[in-house]
Amino acid sequence: TVTEFDTDSDVVDGDDTAGYQWGTYSGTVLTPDGGEETIQGKFMWILRHNENGWKVVADIWNSTPLSRGG
């Protein structure tokens, strides 16, 4: 379960009908044992505009491995 999620956009561009956005994300998820784990990575969205507004038509997410002490 995701308990917190934030995005930070590095690039947002496009025109009246289509656009793209990419940046980084971070958040917190609950682990199966009831603990919490921080997640982070990069994302890219491709968007299309229609009469209902902007919709994501394609996306990709890549998580950044977190360093573990030890």
PDB file of C-alpha atoms in Angstrom:
ATOM      1  CA  THR A   1       0.000   0.000   0.000  1.00  0.00           C
ATOM      2  CA  VAL A   2       1.307   3.434  -0.955  1.00  0.00           C
ATOM      3  CA  THR A   3       0.999   5.832   1.993  1.00  0.00           C
ATOM      4  CA  GLU A   4       2.762   8.858   0.473  1.00  0.00           C
ATOM      5  CA  PHE A   5       3.676   9.774  -3.116  1.00  0.00           C
ATOM      6  CA  ASP A   6       5.164  12.936  -4.651  1.00  0.00           C
ATOM      7  CA  THR A   7       6.466  13.850  -8.103  1.00  0.00           C
ATOM      8  CA  ASP A   8       8.912  16.565  -9.121  1.00  0.00           C
ATOM      9  CA  SER A   9       8.778  17.450 -12.820  1.00  0.00           C
ATOM     10  CA  ASP A  10      12.031  18.265 -14.605  1.00  0.00           C
ATOM     11  CA  VAL A  11      10.466  18.846 -18.053  1.00  0.00           C
ATOM     12  CA  VAL A  12       6.898  19.591 -19.173  1.00  0.00           C
ATOM     13  CA  ASP A  13       6.353  20.419 -22.850  1.00  0.00           C
ATOM     14  CA  GLY A  14       3.940  19.974 -25.736  1.00  0.00           C
ATOM     15  CA  ASP A  15       1.197  21.756 -27.646  1.00  0.00           C
ATOM     16  CA  ASP A  16      -2.611  22.000 -27.542  1.00  0.00           C
ATOM     17  CA  THR A  17      -3.152  18.306 -28.373  1.00  0.00           C
ATOM     18  CA  ALA A  18      -0.253  16.328 -26.892  1.00  0.00           C
ATOM     19  CA  GLY A  19       2.519  16.698 -24.379  1.00  0.00           C
ATOM     20  CA  TYR A  20       5.130  14.970 -22.281  1.00  0.00           C
ATOM     21  CA  GLN A  21       6.402  15.249 -18.750  1.00  0.00           C
ATOM     22  CA  TRP A  22       9.308  13.620 -16.960  1.00  0.00           C
ATOM     23  CA  GLY A  23      10.971  13.873 -13.607  1.00  0.00           C
ATOM     24  CA  THR A  24      11.492  12.029 -10.348  1.00  0.00           C
ATOM     25  CA  TYR A  25       9.191  10.509  -7.753  1.00  0.00           C
ATOM     26  CA  SER A  26       9.476   9.531  -4.111  1.00  0.00           C
ATOM     27  CA  GLY A  27       7.152   8.038  -1.583  1.00  0.00           C
ATOM     28  CA  THR A  28       6.508   5.558   1.182  1.00  0.00           C
ATOM     29  CA  VAL A  29       4.946   2.105   0.964  1.00  0.00           C
ATOM     30  CA  LEU A  30       3.857  -0.376   3.606  1.00  0.00           C
ATOM     31  CA  THR A  31       5.819  -3.636   3.553  1.00  0.00           C
ATOM     32  CA  PRO A  32       4.190  -7.058   4.078  1.00  0.00           C
ATOM     33  CA  ASP A  33       5.542  -7.182   7.646  1.00  0.00           C
ATOM     34  CA  GLY A  34       3.817  -3.882   8.511  1.00  0.00           C
ATOM     35  CA  GLY A  35       6.891  -1.674   8.225  1.00  0.00           C
ATOM     36  CA  GLU A  36       7.468   1.232   5.876  1.00  0.00           C
ATOM     37  CA  GLU A  37       9.901   1.552   2.992  1.00  0.00           C
ATOM     38  CA  THR A  38      10.945   4.626   1.023  1.00  0.00           C
ATOM     39  CA  ILE A  39      10.708   4.409  -2.763  1.00  0.00           C
ATOM     40  CA  GLN A  40      12.200   6.719  -5.378  1.00  0.00           C
ATOM     41  CA  GLY A  41      12.862   6.769  -9.099  1.00  0.00           C
ATOM     42  CA  LYS A  42      12.185   8.419 -12.443  1.00  0.00           C
ATOM     43  CA  PHE A  43       9.038   8.678 -14.561  1.00  0.00           C
ATOM     44  CA  MET A  44       7.903   9.813 -18.007  1.00  0.00           C
ATOM     45  CA  TRP A  45       4.324  10.449 -19.131  1.00  0.00           C
ATOM     46  CA  ILE A  46       2.939  10.963 -22.640  1.00  0.00           C
ATOM     47  CA  LEU A  47      -0.342  12.926 -22.530  1.00  0.00           C
ATOM     48  CA  ARG A  48      -3.120  13.630 -25.026  1.00  0.00           C
ATOM     49  CA  HIS A  49      -5.688  16.411 -24.761  1.00  0.00           C
ATOM     50  CA  ASN A  50      -9.341  15.845 -25.701  1.00  0.00           C
ATOM     51  CA  GLU A  51     -12.751  17.298 -24.778  1.00  0.00           C
ATOM     52  CA  ASN A  52     -12.430  15.782 -21.265  1.00  0.00           C
ATOM     53  CA  GLY A  53      -9.028  17.323 -20.527  1.00  0.00           C
ATOM     54  CA  TRP A  54      -5.512  15.886 -20.369  1.00  0.00           C
ATOM     55  CA  LYS A  55      -5.130  12.088 -20.150  1.00  0.00           C
ATOM     56  CA  VAL A  56      -1.989   9.984 -19.712  1.00  0.00           C
ATOM     57  CA  VAL A  57      -1.791   7.643 -22.726  1.00  0.00           C
ATOM     58  CA  ALA A  58       1.594   6.051 -21.920  1.00  0.00           C
ATOM     59  CA  ASP A  59       3.937   6.039 -18.955  1.00  0.00           C
ATOM     60  CA  ILE A  60       7.138   4.443 -17.745  1.00  0.00           C
ATOM     61  CA  TRP A  61       8.537   4.210 -14.210  1.00  0.00           C
ATOM     62  CA  ASN A  62      12.055   3.164 -13.182  1.00  0.00           C
ATOM     63  CA  SER A  63      12.851   2.738  -9.519  1.00  0.00           C
ATOM     64  CA  THR A  64      16.187   3.797  -8.094  1.00  0.00           C
ATOM     65  CA  PRO A  65      17.730   1.025  -5.983  1.00  0.00           C
ATOM     66  CA  LEU A  66      18.143   2.168  -2.399  1.00  0.00           C
ATOM     67  CA  SER A  67      21.464   1.482  -0.712  1.00  0.00           C
ATOM     68  CA  ARG A  68      21.161  -0.900   2.204  1.00  0.00           C
ATOM     69  CA  GLY A  69      23.465  -0.647   5.187  1.00  0.00           C
ATOM     70  CA  GLY A  70      25.536  -3.651   6.051  1.00  0.00           C
TER      71      GLY A  70
END
